Coordinates of C-alpha atoms and ligand atoms in Angstrom, one line a residue:
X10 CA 36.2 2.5 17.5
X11 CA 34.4 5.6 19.1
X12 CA 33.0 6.3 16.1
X13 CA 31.5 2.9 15.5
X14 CA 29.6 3.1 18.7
X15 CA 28.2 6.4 18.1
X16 CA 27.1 4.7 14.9
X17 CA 25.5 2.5 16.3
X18 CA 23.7 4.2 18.8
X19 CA 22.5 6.7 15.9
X20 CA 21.2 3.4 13.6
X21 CA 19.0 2.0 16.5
X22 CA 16.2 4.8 16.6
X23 CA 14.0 2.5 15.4
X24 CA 10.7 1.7 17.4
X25 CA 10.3 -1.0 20.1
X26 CA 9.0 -3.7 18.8
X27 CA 7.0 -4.5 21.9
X28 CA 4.4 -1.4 21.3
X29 CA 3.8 -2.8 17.9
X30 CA 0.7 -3.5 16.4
X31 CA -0.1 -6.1 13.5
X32 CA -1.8 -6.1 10.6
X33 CA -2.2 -9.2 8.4
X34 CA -2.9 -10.4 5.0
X35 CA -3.1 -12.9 2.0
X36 CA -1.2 -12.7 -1.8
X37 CA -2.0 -15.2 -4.2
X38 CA 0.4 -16.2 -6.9
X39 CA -2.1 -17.2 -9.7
X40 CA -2.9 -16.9 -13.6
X41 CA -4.6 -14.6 -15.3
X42 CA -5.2 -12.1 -17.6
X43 CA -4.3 -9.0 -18.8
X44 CA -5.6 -6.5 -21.1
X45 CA -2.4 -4.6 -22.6
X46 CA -4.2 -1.5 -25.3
X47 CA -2.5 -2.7 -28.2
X48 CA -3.4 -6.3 -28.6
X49 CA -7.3 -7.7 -29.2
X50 CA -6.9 -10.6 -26.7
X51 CA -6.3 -10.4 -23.1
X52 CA -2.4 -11.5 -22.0
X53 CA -2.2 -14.5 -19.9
X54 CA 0.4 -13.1 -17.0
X55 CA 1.1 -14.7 -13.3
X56 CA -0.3 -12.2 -10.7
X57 CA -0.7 -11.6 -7.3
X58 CA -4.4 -11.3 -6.2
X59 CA -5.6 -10.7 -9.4
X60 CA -4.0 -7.7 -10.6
X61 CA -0.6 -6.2 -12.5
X62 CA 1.3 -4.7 -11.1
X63 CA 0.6 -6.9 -7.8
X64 CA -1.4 -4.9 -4.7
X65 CA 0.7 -2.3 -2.9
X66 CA 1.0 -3.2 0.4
X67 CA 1.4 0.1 3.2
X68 CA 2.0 -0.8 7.1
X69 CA 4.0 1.5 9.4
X70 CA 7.3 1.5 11.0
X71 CA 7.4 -0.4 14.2
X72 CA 4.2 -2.6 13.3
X73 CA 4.7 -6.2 12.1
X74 CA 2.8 -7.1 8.8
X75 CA 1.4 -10.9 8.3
X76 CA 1.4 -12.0 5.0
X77 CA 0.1 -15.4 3.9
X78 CA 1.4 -16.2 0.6
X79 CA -0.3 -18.6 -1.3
X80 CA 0.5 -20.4 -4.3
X81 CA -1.9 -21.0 -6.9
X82 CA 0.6 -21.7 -9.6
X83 CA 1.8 -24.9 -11.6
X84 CA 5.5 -24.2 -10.0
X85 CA 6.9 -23.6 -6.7
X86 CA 7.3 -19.9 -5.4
X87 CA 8.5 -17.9 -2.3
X88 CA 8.3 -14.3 -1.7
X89 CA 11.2 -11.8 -1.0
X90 CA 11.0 -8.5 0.4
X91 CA 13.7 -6.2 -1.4
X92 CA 15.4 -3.8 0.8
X93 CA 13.8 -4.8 4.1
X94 CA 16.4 -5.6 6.4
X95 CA 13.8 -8.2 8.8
X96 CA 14.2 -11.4 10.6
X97 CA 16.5 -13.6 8.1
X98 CA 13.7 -17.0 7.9
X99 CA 11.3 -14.1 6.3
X100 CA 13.9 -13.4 3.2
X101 CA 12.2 -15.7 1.0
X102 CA 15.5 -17.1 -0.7
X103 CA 14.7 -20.5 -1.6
X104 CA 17.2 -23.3 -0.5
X105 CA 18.8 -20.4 1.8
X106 CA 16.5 -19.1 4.0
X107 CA 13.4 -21.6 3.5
X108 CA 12.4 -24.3 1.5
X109 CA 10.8 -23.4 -1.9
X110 CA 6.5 -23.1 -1.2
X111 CA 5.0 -26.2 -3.3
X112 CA 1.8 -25.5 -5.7
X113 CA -1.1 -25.3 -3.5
X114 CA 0.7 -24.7 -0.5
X115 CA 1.1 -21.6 1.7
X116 CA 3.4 -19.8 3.6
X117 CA 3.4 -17.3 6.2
X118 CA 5.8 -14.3 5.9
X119 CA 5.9 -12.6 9.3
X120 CA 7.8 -9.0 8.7
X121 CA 8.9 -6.6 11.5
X122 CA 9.2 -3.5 10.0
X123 CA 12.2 -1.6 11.6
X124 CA 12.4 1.1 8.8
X125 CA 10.1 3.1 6.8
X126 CA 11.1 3.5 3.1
X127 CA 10.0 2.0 -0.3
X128 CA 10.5 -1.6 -1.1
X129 CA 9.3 -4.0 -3.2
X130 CA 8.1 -7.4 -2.8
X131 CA 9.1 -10.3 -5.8
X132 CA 9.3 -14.2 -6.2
X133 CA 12.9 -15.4 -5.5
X134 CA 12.0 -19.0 -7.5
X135 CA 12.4 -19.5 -11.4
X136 CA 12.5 -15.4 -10.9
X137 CA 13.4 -14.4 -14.7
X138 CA 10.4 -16.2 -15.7
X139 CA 8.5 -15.1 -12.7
X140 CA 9.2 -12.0 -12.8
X141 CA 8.5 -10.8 -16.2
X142 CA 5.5 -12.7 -16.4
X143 CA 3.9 -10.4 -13.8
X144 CA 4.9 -11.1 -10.3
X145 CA 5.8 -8.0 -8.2
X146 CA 4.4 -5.3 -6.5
X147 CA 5.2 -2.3 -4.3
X148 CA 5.7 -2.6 -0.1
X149 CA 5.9 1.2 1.2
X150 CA 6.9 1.5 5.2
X151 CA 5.9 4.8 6.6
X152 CA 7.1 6.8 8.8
X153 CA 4.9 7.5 12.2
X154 CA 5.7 11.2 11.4
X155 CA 3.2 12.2 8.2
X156 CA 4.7 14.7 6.4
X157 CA 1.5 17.6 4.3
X158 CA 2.4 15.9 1.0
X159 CA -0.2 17.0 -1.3
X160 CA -0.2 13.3 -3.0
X161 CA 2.3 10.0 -1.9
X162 CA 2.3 8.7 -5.6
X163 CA 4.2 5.3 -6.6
X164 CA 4.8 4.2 -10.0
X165 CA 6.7 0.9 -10.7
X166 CA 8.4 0.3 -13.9
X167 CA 8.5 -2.5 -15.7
X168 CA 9.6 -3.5 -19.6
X169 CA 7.5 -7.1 -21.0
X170 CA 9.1 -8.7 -23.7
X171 CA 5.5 -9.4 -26.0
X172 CA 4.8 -11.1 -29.3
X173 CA 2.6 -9.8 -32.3
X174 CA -0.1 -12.0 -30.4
X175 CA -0.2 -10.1 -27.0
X176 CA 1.6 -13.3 -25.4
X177 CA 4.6 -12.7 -23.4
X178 CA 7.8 -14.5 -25.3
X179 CA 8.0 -17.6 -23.5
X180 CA 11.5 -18.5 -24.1
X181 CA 13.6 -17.3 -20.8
X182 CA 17.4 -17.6 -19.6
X183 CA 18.1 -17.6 -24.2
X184 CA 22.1 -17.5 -25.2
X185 CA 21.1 -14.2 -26.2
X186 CA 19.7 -12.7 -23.1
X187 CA 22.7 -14.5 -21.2
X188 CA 25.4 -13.1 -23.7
X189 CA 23.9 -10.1 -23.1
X190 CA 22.8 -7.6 -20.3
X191 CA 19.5 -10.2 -19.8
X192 CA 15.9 -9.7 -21.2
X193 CA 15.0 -6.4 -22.0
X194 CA 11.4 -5.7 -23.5
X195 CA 9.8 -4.0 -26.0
X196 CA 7.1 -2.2 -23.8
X197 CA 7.7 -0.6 -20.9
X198 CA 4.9 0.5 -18.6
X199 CA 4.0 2.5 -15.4
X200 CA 2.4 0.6 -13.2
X201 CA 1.1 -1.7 -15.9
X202 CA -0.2 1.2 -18.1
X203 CA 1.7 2.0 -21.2
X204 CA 2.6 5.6 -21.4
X205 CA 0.0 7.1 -18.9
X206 CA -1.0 10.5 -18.1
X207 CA -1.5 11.5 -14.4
X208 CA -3.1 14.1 -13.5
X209 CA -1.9 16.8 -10.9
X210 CA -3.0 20.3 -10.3
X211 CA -1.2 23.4 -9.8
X212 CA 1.2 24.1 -6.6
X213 CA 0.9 20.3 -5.6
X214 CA 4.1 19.1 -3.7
X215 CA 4.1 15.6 -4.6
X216 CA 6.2 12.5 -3.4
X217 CA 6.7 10.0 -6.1
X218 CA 8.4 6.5 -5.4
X219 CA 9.9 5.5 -8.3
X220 CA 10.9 1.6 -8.3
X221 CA 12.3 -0.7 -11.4
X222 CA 10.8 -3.9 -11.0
X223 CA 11.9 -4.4 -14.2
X224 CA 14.0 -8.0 -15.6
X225 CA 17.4 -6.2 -17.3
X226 CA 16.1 -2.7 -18.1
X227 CA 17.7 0.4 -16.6
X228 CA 15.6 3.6 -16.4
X229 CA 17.0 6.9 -16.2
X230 CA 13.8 8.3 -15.8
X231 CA 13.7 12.4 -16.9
X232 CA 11.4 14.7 -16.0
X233 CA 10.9 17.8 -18.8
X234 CA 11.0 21.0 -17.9
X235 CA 9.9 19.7 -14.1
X236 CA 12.3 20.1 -11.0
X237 CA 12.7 16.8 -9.5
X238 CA 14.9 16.4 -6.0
X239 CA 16.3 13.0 -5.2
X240 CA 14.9 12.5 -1.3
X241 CA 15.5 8.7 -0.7
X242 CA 17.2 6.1 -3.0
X243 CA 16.9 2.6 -2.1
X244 CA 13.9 3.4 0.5
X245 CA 16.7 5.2 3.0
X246 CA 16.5 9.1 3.3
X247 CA 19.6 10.9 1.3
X248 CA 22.5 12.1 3.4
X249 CA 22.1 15.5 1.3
X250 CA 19.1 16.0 -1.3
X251 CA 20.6 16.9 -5.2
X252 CA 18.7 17.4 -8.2
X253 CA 17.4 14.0 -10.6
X254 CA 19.9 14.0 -13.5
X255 CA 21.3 11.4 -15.3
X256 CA 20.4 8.8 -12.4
X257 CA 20.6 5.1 -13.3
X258 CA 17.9 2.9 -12.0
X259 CA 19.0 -0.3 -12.0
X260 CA 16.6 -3.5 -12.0
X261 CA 15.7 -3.1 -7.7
X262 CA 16.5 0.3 -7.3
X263 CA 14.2 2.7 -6.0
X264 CA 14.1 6.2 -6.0
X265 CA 12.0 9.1 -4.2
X266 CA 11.3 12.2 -5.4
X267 CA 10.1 15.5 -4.4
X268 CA 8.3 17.7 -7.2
X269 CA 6.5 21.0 -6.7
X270 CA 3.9 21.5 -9.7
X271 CA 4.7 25.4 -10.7
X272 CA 1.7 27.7 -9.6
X273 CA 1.4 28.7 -13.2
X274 CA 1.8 25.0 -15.0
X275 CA -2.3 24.9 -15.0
X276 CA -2.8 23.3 -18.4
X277 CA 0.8 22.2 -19.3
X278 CA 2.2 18.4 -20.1
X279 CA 5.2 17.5 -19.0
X280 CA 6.9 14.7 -20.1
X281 CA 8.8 12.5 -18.0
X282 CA 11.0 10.0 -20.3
X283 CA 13.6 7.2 -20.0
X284 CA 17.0 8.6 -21.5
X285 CA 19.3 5.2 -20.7
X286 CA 19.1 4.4 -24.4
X287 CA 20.9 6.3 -26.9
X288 CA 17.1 7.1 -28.2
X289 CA 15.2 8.2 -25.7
X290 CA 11.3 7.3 -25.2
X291 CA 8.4 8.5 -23.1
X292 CA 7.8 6.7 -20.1
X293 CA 4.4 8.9 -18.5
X294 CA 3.0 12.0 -18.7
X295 CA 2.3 14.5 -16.0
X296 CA -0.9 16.9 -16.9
X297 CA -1.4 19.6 -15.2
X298 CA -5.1 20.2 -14.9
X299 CA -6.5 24.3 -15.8
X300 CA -7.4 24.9 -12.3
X301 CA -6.5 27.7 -9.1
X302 CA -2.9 26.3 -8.0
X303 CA -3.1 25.4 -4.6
X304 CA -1.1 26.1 -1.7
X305 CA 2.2 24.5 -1.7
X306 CA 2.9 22.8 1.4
X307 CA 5.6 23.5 2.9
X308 CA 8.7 21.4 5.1
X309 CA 11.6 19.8 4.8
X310 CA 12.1 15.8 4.2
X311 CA 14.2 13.6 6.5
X312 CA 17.9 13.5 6.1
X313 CA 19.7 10.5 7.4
X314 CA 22.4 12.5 8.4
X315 CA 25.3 9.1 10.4
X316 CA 24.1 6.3 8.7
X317 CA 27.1 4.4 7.9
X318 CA 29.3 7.6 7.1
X319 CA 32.5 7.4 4.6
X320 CA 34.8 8.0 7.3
X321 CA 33.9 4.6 9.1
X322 CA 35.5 2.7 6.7
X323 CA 39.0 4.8 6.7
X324 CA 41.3 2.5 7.0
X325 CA 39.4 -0.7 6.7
X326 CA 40.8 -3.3 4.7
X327 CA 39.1 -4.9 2.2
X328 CA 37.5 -8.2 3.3
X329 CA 36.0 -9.4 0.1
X330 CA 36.1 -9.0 -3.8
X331 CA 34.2 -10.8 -6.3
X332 CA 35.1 -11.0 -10.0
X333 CA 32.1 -10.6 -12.4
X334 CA 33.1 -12.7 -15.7
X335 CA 31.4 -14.9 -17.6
X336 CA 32.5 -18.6 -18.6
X337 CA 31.3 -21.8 -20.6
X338 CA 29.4 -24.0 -18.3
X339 CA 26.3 -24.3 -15.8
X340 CA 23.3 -25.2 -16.1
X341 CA 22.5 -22.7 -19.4
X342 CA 25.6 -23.6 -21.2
X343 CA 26.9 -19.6 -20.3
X344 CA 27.7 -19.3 -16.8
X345 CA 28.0 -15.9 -15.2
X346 CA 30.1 -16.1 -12.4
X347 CA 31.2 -14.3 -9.0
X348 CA 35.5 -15.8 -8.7
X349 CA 34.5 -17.9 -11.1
X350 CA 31.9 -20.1 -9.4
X351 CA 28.4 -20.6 -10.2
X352 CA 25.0 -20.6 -7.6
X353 CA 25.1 -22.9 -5.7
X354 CA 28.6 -23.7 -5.7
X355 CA 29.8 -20.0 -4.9
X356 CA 32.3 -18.3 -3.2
X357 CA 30.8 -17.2 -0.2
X358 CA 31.2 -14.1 2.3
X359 CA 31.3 -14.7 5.8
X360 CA 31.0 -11.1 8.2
X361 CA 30.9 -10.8 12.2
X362 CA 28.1 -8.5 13.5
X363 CA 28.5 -5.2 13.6
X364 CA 31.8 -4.9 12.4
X365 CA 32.3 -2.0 9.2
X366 CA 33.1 -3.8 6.0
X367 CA 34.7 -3.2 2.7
X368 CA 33.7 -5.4 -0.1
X369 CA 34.5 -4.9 -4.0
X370 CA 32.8 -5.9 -6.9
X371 CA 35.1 -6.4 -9.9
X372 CA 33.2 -6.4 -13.6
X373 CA 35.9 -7.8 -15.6
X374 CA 33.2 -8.6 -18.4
X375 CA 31.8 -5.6 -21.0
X376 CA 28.0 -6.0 -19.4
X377 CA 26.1 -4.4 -17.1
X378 CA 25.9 -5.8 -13.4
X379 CA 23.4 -4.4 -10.4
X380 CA 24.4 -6.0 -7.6
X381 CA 22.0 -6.7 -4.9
X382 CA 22.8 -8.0 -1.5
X383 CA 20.2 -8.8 0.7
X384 CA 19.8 -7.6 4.6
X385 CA 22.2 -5.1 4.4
X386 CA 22.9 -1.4 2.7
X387 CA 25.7 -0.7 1.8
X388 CA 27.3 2.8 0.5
X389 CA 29.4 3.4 -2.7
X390 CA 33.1 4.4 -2.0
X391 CA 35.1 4.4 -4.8
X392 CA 34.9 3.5 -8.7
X393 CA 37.8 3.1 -10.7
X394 CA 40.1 3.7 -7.8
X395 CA 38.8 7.1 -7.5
X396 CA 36.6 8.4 -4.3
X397 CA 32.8 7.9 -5.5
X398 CA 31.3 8.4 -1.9
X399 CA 27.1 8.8 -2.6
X400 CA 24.7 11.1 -0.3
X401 CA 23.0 7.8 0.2
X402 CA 22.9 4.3 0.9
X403 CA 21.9 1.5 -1.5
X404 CA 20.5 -2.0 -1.5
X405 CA 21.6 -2.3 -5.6
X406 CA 24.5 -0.4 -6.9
X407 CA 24.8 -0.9 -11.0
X408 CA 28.3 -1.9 -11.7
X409 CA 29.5 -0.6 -15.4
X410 CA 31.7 -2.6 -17.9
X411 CA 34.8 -3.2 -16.8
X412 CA 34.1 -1.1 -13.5
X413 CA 35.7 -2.0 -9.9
X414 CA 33.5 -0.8 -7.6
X415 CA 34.1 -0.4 -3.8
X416 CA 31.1 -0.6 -1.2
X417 CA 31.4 -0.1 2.7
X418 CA 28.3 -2.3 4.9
X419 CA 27.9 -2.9 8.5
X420 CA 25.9 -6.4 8.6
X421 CA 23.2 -5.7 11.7
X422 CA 21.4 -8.6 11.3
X423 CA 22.1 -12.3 11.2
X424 CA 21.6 -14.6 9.1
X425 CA 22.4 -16.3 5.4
X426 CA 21.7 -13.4 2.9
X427 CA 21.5 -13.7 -0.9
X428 CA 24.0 -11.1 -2.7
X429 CA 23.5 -11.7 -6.4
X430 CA 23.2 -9.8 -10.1
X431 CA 19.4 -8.2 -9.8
X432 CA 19.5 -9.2 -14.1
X433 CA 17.8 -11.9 -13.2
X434 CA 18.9 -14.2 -16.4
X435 CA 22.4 -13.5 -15.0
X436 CA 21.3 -14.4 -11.4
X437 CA 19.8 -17.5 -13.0
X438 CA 23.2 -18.3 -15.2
X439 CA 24.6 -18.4 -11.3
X440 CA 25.2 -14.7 -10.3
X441 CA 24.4 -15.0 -6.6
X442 CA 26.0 -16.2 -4.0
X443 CA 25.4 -15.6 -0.1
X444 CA 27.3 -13.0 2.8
X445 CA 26.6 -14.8 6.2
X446 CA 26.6 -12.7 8.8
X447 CA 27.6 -13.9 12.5
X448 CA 26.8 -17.0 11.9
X449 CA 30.3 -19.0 10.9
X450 CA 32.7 -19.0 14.1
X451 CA 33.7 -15.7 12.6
X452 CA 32.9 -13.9 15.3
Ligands
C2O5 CU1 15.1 -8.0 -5.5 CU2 17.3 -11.2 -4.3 O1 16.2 -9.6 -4.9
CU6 CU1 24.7 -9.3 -14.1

C-alpha cells in the first residue's frame, strides 16, 4: 500500500485550481465548404468555426477554458475532449454525461485543465459521420514551464473517403466498413492539406504533435533519413524517451516528437511517410530551407518518471475483461460487441477511487480494435501473456487480431466514463460501453 500513497502524492503536482485564471470561447458546428486541390468544386464538410481542420485551441495548465459550443447543424452534437481527464458533466458523451445539444442550441463546456499535453477535441454524436465529414480539431495544454523550442508544430491526420465529384461518400456505418476495420479513405491529409511541405531551417529543434483524428486509419508515420524521439504519447511525458520506429497510431492517439534539423540539411527534403500499409505513401514533406543553420537549442524534455509504475499492479487481480467479437444483430444488422453486448445495453465496469486496476481487453475477432477509455490512462502490461510494459501511458491502446491485451489504470476522477472502439463504425455497431468510477456502492 506504501507504494500507492507515494503514488499518489507524486500524481497530484498539478496546480491549485484556486490561482487559476480563465479564458473563454465559442466553436460553431456548421456547413461549409472546402476546397481539396484535386477536385474543381469546393467540398461541402461540417466544420468548426469555419475552417478544416477545426481551430486549435492552446490554454495553460492550471487555467480553466470556457468553451460555448454551438450548434449550427441539421442534427444534434456534443463535444468531447479526448484525453483530458476534467470534471465528468464536461465529457461530452451524449446520454452519459449530458443530454445530446439540439440544432440551434448551445452548450457550455467549462474545462479545468489539470494537465498539459496534447488532446483533441471531437463530436461524440452520429460521430462516424461527424467525424469524417470534418469535425475535429487540436486542444494543446501547456506547461507553465516554456521549454526554447525553436517551433511547437502540430499536424493532425486525417484520411476522407471522396468521390470522383469532390463529395465525401455519404453512405456511413456500410456492411463493409463494419465487416471490416471501419471507413478508411482514399486521401489522407495533414492538417487538411494533402501532401504538404513545411518548411524548417537548419539546426531547428522542433516539437511536433502528431494526432490521428482520423475514422479507422492507423498511421505509422516515418520520418526519412530524420531522427525523430518519441517525448509524449497520448499528451503524457514518456517514462524514458526511445527512437520513432514502427509506432502505431491508432484513430485518438497522439504522439510528440522531438527532431533536431541537421546543421548541414540546408536545402534537403525529407520525407516523412505512412508505412502501416504494406505499400507505403507520403504523408508531408519537411524542406529544409538553403540558409545559415541556427543554433540548436539546447535541454532536456519532461520525463514522467512514477506515474502509475508497472510494479503497482504486481499482484493485482484482474477486475475486468471484455471480449471483442462480432455478432448478427443491433441496430446495423452487424453488431460489434464488448461480452457480447451492444451500446447501450453493455457490460459495464464499475471501479472505487483510487484503487490500481487491471482490466483486459480480449480481440477474439481477426480486426483491428483501439480501445479508448475516457477519464483515465492507463498503461500497457502484457500482450499475449507476455510482459509488454510501455515507457508511457495511453488514453488508446490498438488491440491486434486475436490479441489479449492487459492494461493497469488508477481511476482519479469520478464519474460515468465512455470506454469504447475509437473505429468509430465499430463504436457505432455498439463498441462502447462505460467504467464508472466511485460512483456504484463500490466503494
Ligand atoms: Cu476520442 Cu470517446 O473519444
Ligand atoms: Cu473496433
Amino acid at each position: 500500500m506504501t507504494k500507492f500513497i507515494m503514488f499518489l502524492i507524486v500524481s497530484n503536482l498539478v496546480l491549485p485550481l484556486s490561482t487559476a485564471f480563465s479564458q473563454e470561447m465559442s466553436l460553431t458546428a456548421e456547413k461549409g465548404l472546402f476546397k481539396f486541390p484535386f477536385f474543381d468544386d469546393q467540398t461541402p464538410v461540417w466544420q468548426y468555426n469555419g475552417q478544416i481542420p477545426g481551430p486549435v485551441l492552446r490554454a495553460k495548465a492550471g487555467t480553466i477554458l470556457t468553451v460555448r459550443l454551438n450548434n449550427m447543424l441539421e442534427e444534434p452534437t456534443t463535444i468531447h475532449w479526448h484525453g483530458v481527464r476534467t470534471d465528468n458533466a464536461m465529457d461530452g458523451v451524449p446520454g452519459v454525461t449530458q443530454d445530446p445539444v439540439k440544432p440551434g442550441d448551445s452548450f457550455e463546456y467549462r474545462l479545468r485543465l489539470e494537465e498539459a499535453g496534447t488532446f483533441w477535441y471531437h463530436p461524440h454524436f452520429n460521430n462516424s459521420e461527424q467525424i469524417e465529414r470534418g469535425l475535429k480539431g487540436v486542444l494543446i495544454v501547456e506547461d507553465n514551464e516554456q521549454l526554447a523550442w525553436s517551433r511547437d508544430t502540430i499536424w493532425l491526420l486525417d484520411d476522407w473517403s471522396l468521390q470522383k465529384n469532390g463529395t465525401i461518400y455519404p453512405n456511413f456505418n456500410t456492411p463493409h466498413d463494419l465487416m471490416h476495420d471501419g471507413r478508411w479513405g482514399n486521401v489522407s491529409t495533414v492538417n487538411g492539406e494533402y501532401q504538404p511541405d513545411f518548411k524548417v531551417k537548419p539546426g531547428e529543434r522542433i516539437r511536433l504533435r502528431i494526432i490521428n483524428g482520423a475514422n479507422a486509419r492507423v498511421f505509422s508515420p516515418q520520418f526519412q533519413g530524420l531522427p525523430a524521439k518519441v517525448i509524449a504519447v497520448d499528451g503524457r511525458p514518456v517514462s524514458r524517451f526511445f527512437a520513432l520506429d514502427k509506432f502505431m497510431l491508432s484513430p485518438g492517439n497522439r504522439l510528440d516528437l522531438d527532431i533536431v534539423i541537421p546543421r548541414d540539411a540546408g536545402g534537403k527534403t525529407y520525407e516523412v511517410t505512412d508505412d502501416f500499409p504494406q505499400k507505403k505513401y507520403l504523408l508531408a514533406a519537411i524542406h529544409v530551407k538553403d540558409e545559415p543553420p541556427l543554433t540548436t537549442p539546447d535541454f532536456e524534455p519532461p520525463i514522467s518518471k512514477n506515474f502509475i509504475p508497472a510494479s503497482l499492479f504486481e499482484g493485482v487481480p484482474i477486475t475486468k475483461t471484455w471480449e471483442l467479437s462480432a455478432f448478427r444483430g443491433g441496430k446495423l444488422g452487424i453488431g460489434w460487441g464488448m461480452n457480447q453486448k451492444l451500446w447501450p445495453d453493455s457490460d459495464t465496469a464499475a471501479f472505487p477511487l483510487g484503487t490500481p486496476q487491471k482490466v483486459v481487453f480480449n480481440n477474439t475477432s481477426s480486426r483491428l480494435h483501439p480501445m479508448h477509455i475516457h477519464g483515465v490512462f492507463f498503461r500497457v502490461l502484457e500482450r499475449n501473456g507476455s510482459p509488454a510494459v510501455e515507457p508511457f501511458t495511453r488514453d488508446t491502446v490498438l488491440i491486434g487480431p486475436r490479441e489479449n491485451v492487459v492494461i493497469g489504470l488508477v481511476p482519479e476522477h469520478k464519474g460515468i466514463w465512455a470506454t469504447h472502439c475509437h473505429i468509430l463504425e465499430h463504436a457505432e455497431a455498439g463498441m462502447m460501453t462505460t467504467v464508472e468510477v466511485g460512483v456504484s456502492n463500490v466503494d
